[in-house]
mmCIF file with all atom_site columns, C-alpha atoms in Angstrom:
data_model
loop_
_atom_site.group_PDB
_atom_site.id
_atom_site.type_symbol
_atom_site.label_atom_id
_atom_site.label_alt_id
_atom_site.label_comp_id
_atom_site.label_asym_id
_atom_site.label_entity_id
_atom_site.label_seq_id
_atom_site.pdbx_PDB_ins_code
_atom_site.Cartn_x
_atom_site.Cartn_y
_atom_site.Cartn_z
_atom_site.occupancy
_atom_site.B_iso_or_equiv
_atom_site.pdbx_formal_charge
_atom_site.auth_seq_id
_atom_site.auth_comp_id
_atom_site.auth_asym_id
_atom_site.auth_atom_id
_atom_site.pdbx_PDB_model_num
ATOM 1   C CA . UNK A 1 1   ? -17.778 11.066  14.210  1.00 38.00 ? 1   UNK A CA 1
ATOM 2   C CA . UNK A 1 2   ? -18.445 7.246   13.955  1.00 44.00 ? 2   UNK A CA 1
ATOM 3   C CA . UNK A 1 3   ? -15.083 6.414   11.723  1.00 62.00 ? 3   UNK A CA 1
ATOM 4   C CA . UNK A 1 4   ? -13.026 7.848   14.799  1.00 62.00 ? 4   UNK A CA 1
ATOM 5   C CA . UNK A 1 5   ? -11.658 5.391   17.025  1.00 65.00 ? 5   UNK A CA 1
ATOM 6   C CA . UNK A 1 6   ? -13.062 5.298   20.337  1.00 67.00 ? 6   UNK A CA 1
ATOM 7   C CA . UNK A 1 7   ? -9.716  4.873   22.120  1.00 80.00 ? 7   UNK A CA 1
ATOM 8   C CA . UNK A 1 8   ? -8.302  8.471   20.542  1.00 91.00 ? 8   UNK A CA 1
ATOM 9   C CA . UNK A 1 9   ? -4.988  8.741   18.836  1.00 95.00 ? 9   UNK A CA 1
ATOM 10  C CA . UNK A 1 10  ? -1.636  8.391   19.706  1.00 96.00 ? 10  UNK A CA 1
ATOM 11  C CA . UNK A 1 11  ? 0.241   11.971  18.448  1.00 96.00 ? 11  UNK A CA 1
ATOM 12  C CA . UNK A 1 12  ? 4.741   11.372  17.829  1.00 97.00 ? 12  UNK A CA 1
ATOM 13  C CA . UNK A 1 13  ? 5.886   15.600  18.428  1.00 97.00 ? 13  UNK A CA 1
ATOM 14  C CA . UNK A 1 14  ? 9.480   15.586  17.076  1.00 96.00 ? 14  UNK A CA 1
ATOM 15  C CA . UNK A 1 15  ? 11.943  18.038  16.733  1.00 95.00 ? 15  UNK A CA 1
ATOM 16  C CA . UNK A 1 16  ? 15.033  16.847  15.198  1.00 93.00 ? 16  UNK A CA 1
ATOM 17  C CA . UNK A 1 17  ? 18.412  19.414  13.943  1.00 90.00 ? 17  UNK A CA 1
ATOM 18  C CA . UNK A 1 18  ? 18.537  20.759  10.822  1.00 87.00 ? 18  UNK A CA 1
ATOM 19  C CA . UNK A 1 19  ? 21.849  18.610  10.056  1.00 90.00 ? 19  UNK A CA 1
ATOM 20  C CA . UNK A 1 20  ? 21.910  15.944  9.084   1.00 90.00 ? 20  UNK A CA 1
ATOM 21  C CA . UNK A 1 21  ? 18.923  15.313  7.696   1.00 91.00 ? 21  UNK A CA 1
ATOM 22  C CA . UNK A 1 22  ? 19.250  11.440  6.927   1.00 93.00 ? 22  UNK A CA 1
ATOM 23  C CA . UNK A 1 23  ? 17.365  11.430  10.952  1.00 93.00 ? 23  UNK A CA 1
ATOM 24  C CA . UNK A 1 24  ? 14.775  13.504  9.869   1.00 92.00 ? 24  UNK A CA 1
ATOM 25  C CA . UNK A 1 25  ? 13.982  11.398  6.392   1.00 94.00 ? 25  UNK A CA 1
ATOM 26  C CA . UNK A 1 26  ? 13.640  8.381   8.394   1.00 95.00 ? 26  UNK A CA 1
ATOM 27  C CA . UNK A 1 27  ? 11.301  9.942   10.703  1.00 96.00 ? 27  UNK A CA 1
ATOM 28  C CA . UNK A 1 28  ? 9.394   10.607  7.797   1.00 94.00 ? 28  UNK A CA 1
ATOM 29  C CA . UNK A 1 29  ? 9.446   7.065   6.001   1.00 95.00 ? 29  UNK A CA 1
ATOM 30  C CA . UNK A 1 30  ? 9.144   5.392   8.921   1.00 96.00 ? 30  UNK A CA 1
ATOM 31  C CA . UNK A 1 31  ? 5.781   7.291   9.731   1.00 96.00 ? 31  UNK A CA 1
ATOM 32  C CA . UNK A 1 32  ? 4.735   7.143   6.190   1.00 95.00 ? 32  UNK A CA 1
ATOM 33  C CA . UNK A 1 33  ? 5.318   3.647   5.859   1.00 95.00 ? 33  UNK A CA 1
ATOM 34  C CA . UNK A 1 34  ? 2.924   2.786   8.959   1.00 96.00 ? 34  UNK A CA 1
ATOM 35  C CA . UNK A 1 35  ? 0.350   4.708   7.699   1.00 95.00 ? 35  UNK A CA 1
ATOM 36  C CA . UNK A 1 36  ? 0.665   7.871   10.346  1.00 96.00 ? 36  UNK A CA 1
ATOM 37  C CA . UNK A 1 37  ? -0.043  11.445  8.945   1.00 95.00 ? 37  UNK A CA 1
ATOM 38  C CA . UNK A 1 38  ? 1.671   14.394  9.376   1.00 93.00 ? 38  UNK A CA 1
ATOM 39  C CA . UNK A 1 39  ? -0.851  17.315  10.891  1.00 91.00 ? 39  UNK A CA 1
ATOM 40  C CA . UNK A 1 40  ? 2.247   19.663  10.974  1.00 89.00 ? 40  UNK A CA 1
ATOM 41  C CA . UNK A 1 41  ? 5.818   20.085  11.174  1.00 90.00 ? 41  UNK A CA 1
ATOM 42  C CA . UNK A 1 42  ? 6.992   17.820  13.391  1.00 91.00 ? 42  UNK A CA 1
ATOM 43  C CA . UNK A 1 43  ? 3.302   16.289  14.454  1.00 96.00 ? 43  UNK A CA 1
ATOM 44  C CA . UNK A 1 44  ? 2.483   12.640  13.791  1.00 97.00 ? 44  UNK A CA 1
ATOM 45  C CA . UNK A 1 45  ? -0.798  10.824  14.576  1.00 96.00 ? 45  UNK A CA 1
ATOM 46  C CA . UNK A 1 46  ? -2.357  7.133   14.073  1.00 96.00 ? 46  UNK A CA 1
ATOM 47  C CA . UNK A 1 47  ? -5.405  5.912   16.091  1.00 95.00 ? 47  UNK A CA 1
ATOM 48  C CA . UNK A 1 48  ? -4.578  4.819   19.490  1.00 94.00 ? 48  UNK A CA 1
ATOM 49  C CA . UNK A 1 49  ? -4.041  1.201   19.283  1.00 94.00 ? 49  UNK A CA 1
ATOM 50  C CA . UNK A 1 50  ? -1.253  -0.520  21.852  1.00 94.00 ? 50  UNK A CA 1
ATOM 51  C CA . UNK A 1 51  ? 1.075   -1.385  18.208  1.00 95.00 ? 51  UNK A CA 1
ATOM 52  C CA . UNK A 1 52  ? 0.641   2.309   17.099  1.00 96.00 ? 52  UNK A CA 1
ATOM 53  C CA . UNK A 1 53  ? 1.342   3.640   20.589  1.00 96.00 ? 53  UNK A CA 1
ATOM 54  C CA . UNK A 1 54  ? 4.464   0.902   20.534  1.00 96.00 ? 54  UNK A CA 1
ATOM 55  C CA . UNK A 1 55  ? 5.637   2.114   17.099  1.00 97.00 ? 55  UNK A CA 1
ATOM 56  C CA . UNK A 1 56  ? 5.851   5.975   17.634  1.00 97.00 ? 56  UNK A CA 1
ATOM 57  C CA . UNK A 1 57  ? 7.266   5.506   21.334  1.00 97.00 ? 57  UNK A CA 1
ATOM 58  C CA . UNK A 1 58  ? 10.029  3.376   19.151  1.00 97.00 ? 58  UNK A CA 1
ATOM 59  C CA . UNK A 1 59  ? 10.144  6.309   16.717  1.00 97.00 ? 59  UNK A CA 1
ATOM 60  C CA . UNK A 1 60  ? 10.317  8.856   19.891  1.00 97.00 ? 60  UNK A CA 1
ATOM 61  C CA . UNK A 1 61  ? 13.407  6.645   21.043  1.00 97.00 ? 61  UNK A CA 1
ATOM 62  C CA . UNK A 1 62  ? 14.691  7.152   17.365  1.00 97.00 ? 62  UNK A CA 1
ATOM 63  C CA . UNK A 1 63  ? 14.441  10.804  17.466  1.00 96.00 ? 63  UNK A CA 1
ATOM 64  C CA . UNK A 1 64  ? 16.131  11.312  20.652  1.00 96.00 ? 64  UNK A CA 1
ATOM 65  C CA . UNK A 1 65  ? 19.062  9.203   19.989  1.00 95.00 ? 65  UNK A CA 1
ATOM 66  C CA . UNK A 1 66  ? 19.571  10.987  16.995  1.00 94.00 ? 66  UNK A CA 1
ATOM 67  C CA . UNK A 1 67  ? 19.694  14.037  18.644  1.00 95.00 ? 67  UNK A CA 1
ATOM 68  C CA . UNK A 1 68  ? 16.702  15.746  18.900  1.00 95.00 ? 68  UNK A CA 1
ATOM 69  C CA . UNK A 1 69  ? 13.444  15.626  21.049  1.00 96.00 ? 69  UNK A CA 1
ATOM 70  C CA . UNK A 1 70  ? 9.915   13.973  20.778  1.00 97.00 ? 70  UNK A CA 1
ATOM 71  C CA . UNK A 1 71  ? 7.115   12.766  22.645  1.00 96.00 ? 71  UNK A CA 1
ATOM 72  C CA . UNK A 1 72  ? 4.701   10.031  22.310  1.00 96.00 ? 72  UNK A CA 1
ATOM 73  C CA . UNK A 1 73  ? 1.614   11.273  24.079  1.00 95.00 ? 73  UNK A CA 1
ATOM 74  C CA . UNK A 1 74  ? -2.129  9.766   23.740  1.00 93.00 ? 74  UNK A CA 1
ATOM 75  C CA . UNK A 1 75  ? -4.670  12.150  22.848  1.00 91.00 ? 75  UNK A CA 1
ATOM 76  C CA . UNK A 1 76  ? -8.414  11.868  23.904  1.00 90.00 ? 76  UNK A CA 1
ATOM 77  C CA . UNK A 1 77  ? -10.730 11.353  20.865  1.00 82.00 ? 77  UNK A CA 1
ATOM 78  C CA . UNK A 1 78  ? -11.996 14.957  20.255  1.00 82.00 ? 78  UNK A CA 1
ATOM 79  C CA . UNK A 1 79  ? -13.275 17.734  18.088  1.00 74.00 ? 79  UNK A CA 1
ATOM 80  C CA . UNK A 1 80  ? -10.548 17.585  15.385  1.00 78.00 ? 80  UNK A CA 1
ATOM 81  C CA . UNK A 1 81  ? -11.352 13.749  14.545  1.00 88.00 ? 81  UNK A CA 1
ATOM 82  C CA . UNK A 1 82  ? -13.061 14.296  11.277  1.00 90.00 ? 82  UNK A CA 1
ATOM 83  C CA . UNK A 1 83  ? -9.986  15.987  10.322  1.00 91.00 ? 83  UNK A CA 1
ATOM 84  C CA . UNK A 1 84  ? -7.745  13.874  11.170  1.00 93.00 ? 84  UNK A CA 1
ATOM 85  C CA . UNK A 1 85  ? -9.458  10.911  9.665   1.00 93.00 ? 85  UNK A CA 1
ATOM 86  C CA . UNK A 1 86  ? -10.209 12.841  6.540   1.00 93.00 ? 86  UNK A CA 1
ATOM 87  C CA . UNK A 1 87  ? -6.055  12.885  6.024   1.00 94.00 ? 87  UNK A CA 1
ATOM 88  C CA . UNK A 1 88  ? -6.150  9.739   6.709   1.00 95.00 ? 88  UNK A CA 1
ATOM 89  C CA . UNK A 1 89  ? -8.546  8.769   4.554   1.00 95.00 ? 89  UNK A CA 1
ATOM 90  C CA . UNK A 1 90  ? -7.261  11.012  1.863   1.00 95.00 ? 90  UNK A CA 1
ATOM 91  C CA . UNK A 1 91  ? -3.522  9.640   1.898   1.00 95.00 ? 91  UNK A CA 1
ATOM 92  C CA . UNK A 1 92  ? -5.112  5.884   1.503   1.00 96.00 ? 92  UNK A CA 1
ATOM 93  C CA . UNK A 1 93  ? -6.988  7.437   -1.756  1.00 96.00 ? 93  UNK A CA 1
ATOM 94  C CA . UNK A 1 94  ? -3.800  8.532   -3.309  1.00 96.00 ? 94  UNK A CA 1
ATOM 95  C CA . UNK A 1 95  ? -1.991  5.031   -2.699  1.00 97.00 ? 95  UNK A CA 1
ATOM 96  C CA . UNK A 1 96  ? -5.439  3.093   -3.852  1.00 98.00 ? 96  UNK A CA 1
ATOM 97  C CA . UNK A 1 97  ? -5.748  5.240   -6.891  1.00 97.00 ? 97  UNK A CA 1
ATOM 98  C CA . UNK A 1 98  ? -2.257  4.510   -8.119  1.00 98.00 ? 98  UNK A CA 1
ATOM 99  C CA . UNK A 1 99  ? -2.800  0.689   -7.190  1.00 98.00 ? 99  UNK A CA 1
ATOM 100 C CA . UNK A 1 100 ? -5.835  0.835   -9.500  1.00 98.00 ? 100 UNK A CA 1
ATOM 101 C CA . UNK A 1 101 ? -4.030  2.805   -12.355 1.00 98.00 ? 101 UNK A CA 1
ATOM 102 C CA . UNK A 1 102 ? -0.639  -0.222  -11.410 1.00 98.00 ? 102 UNK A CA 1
ATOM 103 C CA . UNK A 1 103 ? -3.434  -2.790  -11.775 1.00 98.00 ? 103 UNK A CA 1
ATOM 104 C CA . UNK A 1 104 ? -5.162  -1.399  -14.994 1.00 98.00 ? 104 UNK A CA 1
ATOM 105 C CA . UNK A 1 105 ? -1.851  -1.235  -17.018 1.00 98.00 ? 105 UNK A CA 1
ATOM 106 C CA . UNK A 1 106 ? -1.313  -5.040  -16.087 1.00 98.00 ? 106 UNK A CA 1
ATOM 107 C CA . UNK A 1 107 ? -4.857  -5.924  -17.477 1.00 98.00 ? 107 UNK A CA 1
ATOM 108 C CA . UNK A 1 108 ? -3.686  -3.527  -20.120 1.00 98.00 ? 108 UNK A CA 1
ATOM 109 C CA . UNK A 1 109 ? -0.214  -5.475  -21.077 1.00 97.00 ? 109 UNK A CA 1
ATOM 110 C CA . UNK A 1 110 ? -2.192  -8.930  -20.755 1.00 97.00 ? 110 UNK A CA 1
ATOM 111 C CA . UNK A 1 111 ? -4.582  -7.638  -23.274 1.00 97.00 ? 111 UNK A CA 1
ATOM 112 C CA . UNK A 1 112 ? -1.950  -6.374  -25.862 1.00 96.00 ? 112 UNK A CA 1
ATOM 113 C CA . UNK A 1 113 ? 0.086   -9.562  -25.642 1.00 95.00 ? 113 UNK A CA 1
ATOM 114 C CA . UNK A 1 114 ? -2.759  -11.584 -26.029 1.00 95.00 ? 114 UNK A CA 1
ATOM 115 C CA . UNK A 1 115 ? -3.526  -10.005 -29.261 1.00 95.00 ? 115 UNK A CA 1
ATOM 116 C CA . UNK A 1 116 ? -0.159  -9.977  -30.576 1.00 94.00 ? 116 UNK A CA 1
ATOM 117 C CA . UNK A 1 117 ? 0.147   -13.921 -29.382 1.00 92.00 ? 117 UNK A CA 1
ATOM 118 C CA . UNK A 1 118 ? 3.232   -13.547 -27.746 1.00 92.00 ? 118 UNK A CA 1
ATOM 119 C CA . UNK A 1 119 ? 2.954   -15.832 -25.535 1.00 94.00 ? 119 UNK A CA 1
ATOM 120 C CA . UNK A 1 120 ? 6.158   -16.906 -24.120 1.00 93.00 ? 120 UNK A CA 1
ATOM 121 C CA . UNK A 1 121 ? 7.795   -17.864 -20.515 1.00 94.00 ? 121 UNK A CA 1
ATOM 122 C CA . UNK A 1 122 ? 9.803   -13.953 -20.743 1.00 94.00 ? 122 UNK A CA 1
ATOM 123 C CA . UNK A 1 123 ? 6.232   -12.301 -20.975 1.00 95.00 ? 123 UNK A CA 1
ATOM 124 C CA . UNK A 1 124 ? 4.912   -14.785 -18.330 1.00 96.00 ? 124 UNK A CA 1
ATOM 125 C CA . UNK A 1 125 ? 7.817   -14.295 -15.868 1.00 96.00 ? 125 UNK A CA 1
ATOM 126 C CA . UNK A 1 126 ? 7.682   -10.397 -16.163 1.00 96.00 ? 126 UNK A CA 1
ATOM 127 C CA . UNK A 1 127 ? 3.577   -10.347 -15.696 1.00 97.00 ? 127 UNK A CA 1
ATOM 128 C CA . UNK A 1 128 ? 3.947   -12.478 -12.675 1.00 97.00 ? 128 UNK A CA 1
ATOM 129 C CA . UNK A 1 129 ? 6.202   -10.215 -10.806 1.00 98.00 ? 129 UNK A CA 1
ATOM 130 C CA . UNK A 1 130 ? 4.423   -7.413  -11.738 1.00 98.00 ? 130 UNK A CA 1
ATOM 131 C CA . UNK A 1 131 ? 1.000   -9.654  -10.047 1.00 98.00 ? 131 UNK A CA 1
ATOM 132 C CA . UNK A 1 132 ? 3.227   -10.448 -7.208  1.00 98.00 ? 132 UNK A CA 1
ATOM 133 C CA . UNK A 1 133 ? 4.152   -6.144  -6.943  1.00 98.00 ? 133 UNK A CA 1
ATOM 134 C CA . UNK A 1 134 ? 0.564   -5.710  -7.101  1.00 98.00 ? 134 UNK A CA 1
ATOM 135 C CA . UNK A 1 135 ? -0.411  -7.899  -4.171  1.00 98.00 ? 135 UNK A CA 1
ATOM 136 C CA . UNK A 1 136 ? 2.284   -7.270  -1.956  1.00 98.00 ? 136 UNK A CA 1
ATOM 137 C CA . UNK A 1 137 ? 1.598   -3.363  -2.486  1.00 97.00 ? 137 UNK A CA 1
ATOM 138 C CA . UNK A 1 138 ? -2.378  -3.995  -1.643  1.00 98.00 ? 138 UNK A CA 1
ATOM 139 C CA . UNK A 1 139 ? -1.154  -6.287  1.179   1.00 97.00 ? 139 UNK A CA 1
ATOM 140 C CA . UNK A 1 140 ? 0.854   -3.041  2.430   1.00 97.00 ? 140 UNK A CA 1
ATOM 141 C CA . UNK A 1 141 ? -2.142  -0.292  1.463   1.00 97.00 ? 141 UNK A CA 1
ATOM 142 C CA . UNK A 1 142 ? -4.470  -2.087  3.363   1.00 96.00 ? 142 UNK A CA 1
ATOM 143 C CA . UNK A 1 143 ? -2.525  -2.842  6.280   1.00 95.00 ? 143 UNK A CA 1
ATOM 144 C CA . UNK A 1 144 ? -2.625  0.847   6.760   1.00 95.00 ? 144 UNK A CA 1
ATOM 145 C CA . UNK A 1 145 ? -6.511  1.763   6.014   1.00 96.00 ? 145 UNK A CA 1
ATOM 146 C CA . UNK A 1 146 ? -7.479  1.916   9.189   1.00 95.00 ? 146 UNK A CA 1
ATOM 147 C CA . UNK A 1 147 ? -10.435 3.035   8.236   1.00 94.00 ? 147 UNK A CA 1
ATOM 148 C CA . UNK A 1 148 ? -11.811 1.100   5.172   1.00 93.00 ? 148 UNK A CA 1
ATOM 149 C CA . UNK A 1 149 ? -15.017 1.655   2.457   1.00 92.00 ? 149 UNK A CA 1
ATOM 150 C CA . UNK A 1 150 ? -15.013 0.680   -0.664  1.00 95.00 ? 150 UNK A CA 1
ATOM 151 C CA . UNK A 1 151 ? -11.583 1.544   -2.232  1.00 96.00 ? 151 UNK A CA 1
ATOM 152 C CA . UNK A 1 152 ? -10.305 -1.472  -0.389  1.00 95.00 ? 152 UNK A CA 1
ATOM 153 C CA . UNK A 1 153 ? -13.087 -3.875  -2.029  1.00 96.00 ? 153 UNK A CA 1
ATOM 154 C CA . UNK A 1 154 ? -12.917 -2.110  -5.127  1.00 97.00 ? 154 UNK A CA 1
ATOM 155 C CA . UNK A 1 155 ? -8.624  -3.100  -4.968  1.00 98.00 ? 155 UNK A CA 1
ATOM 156 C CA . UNK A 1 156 ? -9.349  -6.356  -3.982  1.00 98.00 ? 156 UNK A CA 1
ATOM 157 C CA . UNK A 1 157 ? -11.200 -7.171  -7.259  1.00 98.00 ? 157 UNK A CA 1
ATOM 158 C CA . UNK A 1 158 ? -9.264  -5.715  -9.552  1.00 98.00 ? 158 UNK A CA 1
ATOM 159 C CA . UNK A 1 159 ? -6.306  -7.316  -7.978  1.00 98.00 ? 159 UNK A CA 1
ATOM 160 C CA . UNK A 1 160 ? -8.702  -10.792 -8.864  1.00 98.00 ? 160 UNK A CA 1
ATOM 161 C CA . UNK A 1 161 ? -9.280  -9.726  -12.303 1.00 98.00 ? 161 UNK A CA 1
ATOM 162 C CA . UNK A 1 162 ? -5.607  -9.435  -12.527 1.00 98.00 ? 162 UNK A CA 1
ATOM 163 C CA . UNK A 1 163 ? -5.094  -13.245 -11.630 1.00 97.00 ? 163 UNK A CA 1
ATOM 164 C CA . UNK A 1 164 ? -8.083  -14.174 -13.362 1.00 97.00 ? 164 UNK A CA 1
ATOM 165 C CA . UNK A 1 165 ? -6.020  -12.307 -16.877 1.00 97.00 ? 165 UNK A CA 1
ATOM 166 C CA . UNK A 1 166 ? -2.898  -13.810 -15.613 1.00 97.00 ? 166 UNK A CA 1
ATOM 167 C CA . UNK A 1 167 ? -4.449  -17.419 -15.115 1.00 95.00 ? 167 UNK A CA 1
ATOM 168 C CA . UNK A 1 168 ? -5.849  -17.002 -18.821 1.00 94.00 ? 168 UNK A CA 1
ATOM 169 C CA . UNK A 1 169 ? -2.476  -15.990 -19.902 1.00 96.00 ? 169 UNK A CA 1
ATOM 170 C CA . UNK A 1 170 ? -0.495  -18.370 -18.279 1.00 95.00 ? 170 UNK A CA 1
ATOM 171 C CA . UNK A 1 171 ? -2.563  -21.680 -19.853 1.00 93.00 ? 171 UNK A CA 1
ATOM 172 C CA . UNK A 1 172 ? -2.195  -19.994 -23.116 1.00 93.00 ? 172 UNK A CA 1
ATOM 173 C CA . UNK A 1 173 ? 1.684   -19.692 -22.614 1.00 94.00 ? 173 UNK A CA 1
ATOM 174 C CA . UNK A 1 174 ? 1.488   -23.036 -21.734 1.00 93.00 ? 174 UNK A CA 1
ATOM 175 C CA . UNK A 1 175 ? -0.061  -24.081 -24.831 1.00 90.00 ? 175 UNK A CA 1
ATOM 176 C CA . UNK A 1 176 ? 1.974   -21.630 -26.990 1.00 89.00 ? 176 UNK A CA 1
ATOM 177 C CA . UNK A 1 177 ? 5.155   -23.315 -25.352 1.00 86.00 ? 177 UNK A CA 1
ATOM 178 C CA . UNK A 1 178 ? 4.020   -27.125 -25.897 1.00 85.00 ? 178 UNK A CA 1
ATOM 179 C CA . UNK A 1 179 ? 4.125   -27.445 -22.097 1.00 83.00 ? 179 UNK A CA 1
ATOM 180 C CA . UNK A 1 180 ? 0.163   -28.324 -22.196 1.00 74.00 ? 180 UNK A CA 1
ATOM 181 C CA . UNK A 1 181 ? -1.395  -28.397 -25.660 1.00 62.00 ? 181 UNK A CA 1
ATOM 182 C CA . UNK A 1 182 ? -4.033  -30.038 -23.655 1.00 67.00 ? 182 UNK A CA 1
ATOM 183 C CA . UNK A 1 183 ? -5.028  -27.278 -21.419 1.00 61.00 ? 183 UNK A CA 1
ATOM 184 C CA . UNK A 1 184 ? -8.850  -26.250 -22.348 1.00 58.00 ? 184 UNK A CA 1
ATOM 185 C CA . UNK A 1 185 ? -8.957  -22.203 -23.540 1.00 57.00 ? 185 UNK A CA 1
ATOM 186 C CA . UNK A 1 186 ? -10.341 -19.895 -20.836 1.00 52.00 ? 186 UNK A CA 1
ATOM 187 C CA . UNK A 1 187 ? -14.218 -19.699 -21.305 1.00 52.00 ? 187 UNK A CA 1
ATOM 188 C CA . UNK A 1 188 ? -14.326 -16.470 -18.923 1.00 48.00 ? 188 UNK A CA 1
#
């Protein structure tokens, strides 16, 4: 398969005891969080890359000291790649479609306070954190796509839209405020 990468995969086995399971929750985040997928109890793989092979020889180190056992072993790019890529894939699509539905409810909010003119520096401040969210979490999401199509574009201009909304909002805040009566209205 062409979306494989060429170098294989690095697979974390871990086995850690049943108590306490704090160890064994942090395995999981930690793999989560860099984007590795579970292919079984235990079984962890990202695409063999010298920081993936880093991380879940770090991980290994984790497990151990906590008790249990693991192994950080490289595994030859083979037969089950499509598979493996296919999870992959699949986890990114649940984190991109919740960015999308995050991203649509901001456009959403803009919209309703824009019709209701309340524009004030509360609604402004709460929007902008909720922008910030947004492109922190698509900062994160894509750092972990290691193999991108068109979710990732698709995120990346609805996270513009969102400043574009926010821009428009902002100016009219202004306005609202007294800050800048002079500002121009948005023409787009």
């Amino acid at each position: 398969m062409t979306d494989a990468p060429s170098a294989g995969w690095v697979l974390l086995l871990a086995q850690l005891p049943a108590a306490p399971s704090s160890p064994r929750v942090t395995l999981w985040r930690r793999a989560r969080a860099a984007g590795a997928v579970g292919l079984q109890n235990g079984a962890w793989v990202l695409p063999a890359t010298d920081e993936h092979r880093t991380f879940l020889e770090g991980l290994a180190t984790y497990v151990r000291e906590a008790g249990g056992t693991a192994f950080a072993l490289d595994v030859a790019a083979g037969s089950s790649d499509e598979g493996i890529v296919a999870r992959i894939r699949a986890e990114r699509g649940k984190e991109f479609a919740e960015f999308t539905e995050r991203g649509e409810a901001l456009l959403a909010e803009l919209a309703k306070e824009s019709s209701r003119d309340n524009y004030s520096f509360a609604e402004l401040e709460e929007n902008e954190q909720d922008l910030e969210r947004l492109t922190r979490w698509l900062a994160t999401i894509s750092s972990r796509d290691f193999f991108p199509d068109e979710r990732g574009k698709d995120a990346e201009a609805l996270l513009d839209r969102c400043r574009h909304a926010l821009d428009a909002f902002t100016a009219a805040v202004y306005r609202a405020e007294g800050v800048a009566p002079d500002l121009p209205p948005r023409t787009d």
